[in-house]
Amino acid sequence: MRRSSATAILILVTAAVSLVVTLAGGNAYEASMRAGFIPARLSGIDTDYLAVPALLTPLSCTLLHAGLLHLAMNMLMLGFTGRETERAVGPWGILILYVVGAYAAAFAQWLPEPQSLTPMIGASGAASAVVGAYSLLFGRSRAKAIGPIPAQAVHVVWLAAAWTAINLMIGYAFLGAGVAVAAGAHIGGFLAGLALARPLLMWKWRRA
């Protein structure tokens, strides 16, 4: 795999699949029930749709979006942070971030409502892992140690708290407009990115 190609491949594949599904003019809800992440399916509850295996839906749901604006926002977020993050952790590192982020996002969405039949679609949870890694690797830390807690740990906590607050506010704002935002998934993906950033950075340099 060539250097700096993984982010572009993720964007191209996601955009191509999402555009085909969107422009095909099919039933968007049916597509989300077949390939979206549905917490209840992970809990063993079947739906009436012939669907992607439940364990693969954290990945398949990243290929579906609720319209062009949803797709554009996620791809811009991934493109902006993914390019620099990939330079730090390498193409395999960015793929690991994305895949683990997708599953962490799905788990965070499943945890509070394991019986929910509401499908989750979009790449924002997986992309949030890349944003988390980018924030930790490239964000300027002004945190100070608090007693026995080192400054680096304080910095991680502040990043997690800030991202959580941002997503809760966005979710609350969109709730008034009747649009559901998977804030839990965004937070789960972001936390995965924070956890993986430095191990992936060390792994890349050891391989080099």
Coordinates of C-alpha atoms in Angstrom, one line a residue:
M1 CA 0.0 0.0 0.0
R2 CA 1.5 3.3 -1.0
R3 CA 2.1 6.0 1.6
S4 CA -0.8 8.5 2.2
S5 CA -3.2 6.4 0.1
A6 CA -5.4 4.9 2.8
T7 CA -7.4 8.0 3.7
A8 CA -8.1 8.7 0.0
I9 CA -9.2 5.2 -0.6
L10 CA -11.6 5.3 2.4
I11 CA -13.1 8.5 1.1
L12 CA -13.4 7.3 -2.4
V13 CA -15.0 4.0 -1.5
T14 CA -17.4 5.6 1.0
A15 CA -18.4 8.3 -1.3
A16 CA -18.9 6.0 -4.3
V17 CA -21.1 3.5 -2.3
S18 CA -23.1 6.3 -0.6
L19 CA -23.7 8.1 -3.9
V20 CA -24.8 5.0 -5.7
V21 CA -27.3 4.2 -2.9
T22 CA -28.5 7.8 -2.7
L23 CA -28.8 8.5 -6.4
A24 CA -30.3 5.1 -7.2
G25 CA -33.5 6.4 -5.8
G26 CA -34.2 3.3 -3.7
N27 CA -35.8 3.2 -0.3
A28 CA -33.3 4.8 2.1
Y29 CA -34.9 3.4 5.2
E30 CA -34.8 -0.1 3.7
A31 CA -31.1 0.3 2.9
S32 CA -30.4 1.4 6.4
M33 CA -32.3 -1.6 7.8
R34 CA -30.3 -3.9 5.6
A35 CA -26.8 -2.5 6.1
G36 CA -27.1 0.0 9.0
F37 CA -26.1 -0.7 12.5
I38 CA -29.1 -1.8 14.6
P39 CA -28.4 -2.3 18.3
A40 CA -31.1 -4.9 18.6
R41 CA -29.6 -7.1 16.0
L42 CA -26.4 -7.3 17.9
S43 CA -28.5 -8.4 20.9
G44 CA -29.8 -11.3 18.9
I45 CA -33.1 -9.8 17.8
D46 CA -34.0 -10.4 14.1
T47 CA -35.7 -7.9 11.8
D48 CA -37.9 -8.5 8.8
Y49 CA -35.1 -7.6 6.4
L50 CA -32.6 -9.8 4.7
A51 CA -29.5 -8.0 6.0
V52 CA -25.8 -7.8 6.3
P53 CA -24.5 -10.0 9.1
A54 CA -24.9 -8.1 12.4
L55 CA -21.2 -8.3 13.3
L56 CA -20.3 -6.6 10.0
T57 CA -22.9 -3.7 10.2
P58 CA -20.5 -1.4 12.2
L59 CA -18.5 -1.3 9.0
S60 CA -21.3 -1.5 6.4
C61 CA -23.2 1.4 8.1
T62 CA -20.2 3.7 7.4
L63 CA -20.9 3.3 3.7
L64 CA -24.5 4.7 4.0
H65 CA -25.4 8.4 4.5
A66 CA -28.6 10.3 5.0
G67 CA -28.1 12.5 1.9
L68 CA -25.3 14.4 0.2
L69 CA -24.8 17.0 3.0
H70 CA -24.3 14.2 5.6
L71 CA -21.8 12.5 3.3
A72 CA -19.9 15.7 2.5
M73 CA -19.6 16.7 6.2
N74 CA -18.1 13.3 7.2
M75 CA -15.8 13.1 4.2
L76 CA -14.5 16.6 4.9
M77 CA -13.9 15.7 8.5
L78 CA -12.1 12.5 7.5
G79 CA -10.1 14.2 4.8
F80 CA -8.9 17.1 6.9
T81 CA -7.7 15.1 9.9
G82 CA -6.9 11.9 8.1
R83 CA -4.2 13.3 5.8
E84 CA -2.0 14.5 8.7
T85 CA -2.8 11.6 11.0
E86 CA -1.8 9.1 8.2
R87 CA 1.6 10.8 7.9
A88 CA 2.1 10.1 11.6
V89 CA 0.7 6.5 12.0
G90 CA 1.0 5.3 8.4
P91 CA -1.6 3.9 6.0
W92 CA -2.2 0.7 8.0
G93 CA -2.5 2.8 11.2
I94 CA -5.2 4.9 9.7
L95 CA -7.1 1.8 8.6
I96 CA -6.8 0.3 12.1
L97 CA -8.1 3.6 13.6
Y98 CA -11.0 3.7 11.2
V99 CA -12.1 0.0 11.7
V100 CA -11.6 0.0 15.5
G101 CA -13.4 3.4 15.6
A102 CA -16.3 2.0 13.7
Y103 CA -16.7 -0.8 16.2
A104 CA -16.2 1.4 19.2
A105 CA -18.8 3.8 17.8
A106 CA -21.3 0.9 17.4
F107 CA -20.6 -0.4 20.9
A108 CA -21.2 3.1 22.3
Q109 CA -24.5 3.3 20.4
W110 CA -25.5 -0.2 21.5
L111 CA -24.6 0.2 25.2
P112 CA -27.4 2.5 26.4
E113 CA -30.2 0.9 24.2
P114 CA -29.3 -2.7 23.3
Q115 CA -32.9 -3.4 22.3
S116 CA -33.2 -0.4 19.9
L117 CA -34.4 -1.0 16.4
T118 CA -33.3 2.4 15.1
P119 CA -30.6 2.0 12.4
M120 CA -27.4 4.1 12.6
I121 CA -25.7 5.1 9.4
G122 CA -22.8 7.3 8.5
A123 CA -19.0 7.3 8.8
S124 CA -18.9 9.9 11.5
G125 CA -18.2 7.4 14.3
A126 CA -15.3 5.8 12.5
A127 CA -14.0 9.2 11.4
S128 CA -14.2 10.4 15.0
A129 CA -11.5 8.0 15.8
V130 CA -9.3 9.7 13.3
V131 CA -10.2 13.1 14.7
G132 CA -9.4 11.8 18.2
A133 CA -5.9 10.6 17.1
Y134 CA -5.3 13.9 15.2
S135 CA -6.3 15.9 18.3
L136 CA -3.9 14.1 20.5
L137 CA -1.0 13.9 18.1
F138 CA -1.2 17.5 16.7
G139 CA -3.2 19.5 19.3
R140 CA -1.1 21.9 21.4
S141 CA -1.3 20.7 25.0
R142 CA -1.5 23.5 27.6
A143 CA -2.7 21.1 30.3
K144 CA -0.8 21.0 33.7
A145 CA -0.4 18.1 36.0
I146 CA -3.0 17.8 38.7
G147 CA -1.4 16.3 41.8
P148 CA -0.3 12.8 40.9
I149 CA -2.1 12.9 37.5
P150 CA 0.5 13.8 34.7
A151 CA -0.2 16.6 32.3
Q152 CA -0.6 14.1 29.3
A153 CA -3.4 12.3 31.1
V154 CA -5.1 15.6 31.9
H155 CA -4.8 16.6 28.2
V156 CA -6.5 13.4 27.1
V157 CA -9.3 13.9 29.6
W158 CA -9.8 17.5 28.5
L159 CA -10.0 16.4 24.8
A160 CA -12.5 13.7 25.6
A161 CA -14.6 16.1 27.7
A162 CA -14.6 18.8 25.0
W163 CA -15.6 16.3 22.2
T164 CA -18.3 14.9 24.4
A165 CA -19.7 18.4 25.2
I166 CA -19.6 19.4 21.5
N167 CA -21.5 16.3 20.4
L168 CA -24.1 16.6 23.2
M169 CA -24.7 20.2 22.2
I170 CA -25.0 19.2 18.5
G171 CA -27.3 16.4 19.4
Y172 CA -29.5 18.6 21.5
A173 CA -29.6 21.3 18.7
F174 CA -30.6 18.8 16.0
L175 CA -33.1 17.0 18.3
G176 CA -35.3 20.2 18.2
A177 CA -35.3 19.9 14.4
G178 CA -36.4 16.3 14.5
V179 CA -33.0 14.9 13.4
A180 CA -31.3 12.2 15.4
V181 CA -27.5 12.5 15.9
A182 CA -25.6 9.5 17.2
A183 CA -23.6 11.5 19.8
G184 CA -22.7 8.3 21.7
A185 CA -21.2 6.8 18.5
H186 CA -19.1 10.0 17.9
I187 CA -17.8 9.9 21.5
G188 CA -17.0 6.2 21.4
G189 CA -15.1 6.6 18.1
F190 CA -13.2 9.6 19.5
L191 CA -12.2 7.8 22.7
A192 CA -10.9 4.9 20.6
G193 CA -8.8 7.3 18.6
L194 CA -7.4 8.8 21.8
A195 CA -6.5 5.3 23.1
L196 CA -4.9 4.2 19.8
A197 CA -3.0 7.3 18.7
R198 CA 0.3 6.8 20.6
P199 CA 0.5 3.0 20.4
L200 CA 0.0 3.2 16.6
L201 CA 2.6 6.0 16.4
M202 CA 5.1 3.8 18.3
W203 CA 4.2 0.8 16.2
K204 CA 4.9 2.6 13.0
W205 CA 8.3 3.9 14.1
R206 CA 9.3 0.4 15.3
R207 CA 8.4 -1.0 11.9
A208 CA 10.4 1.7 10.2

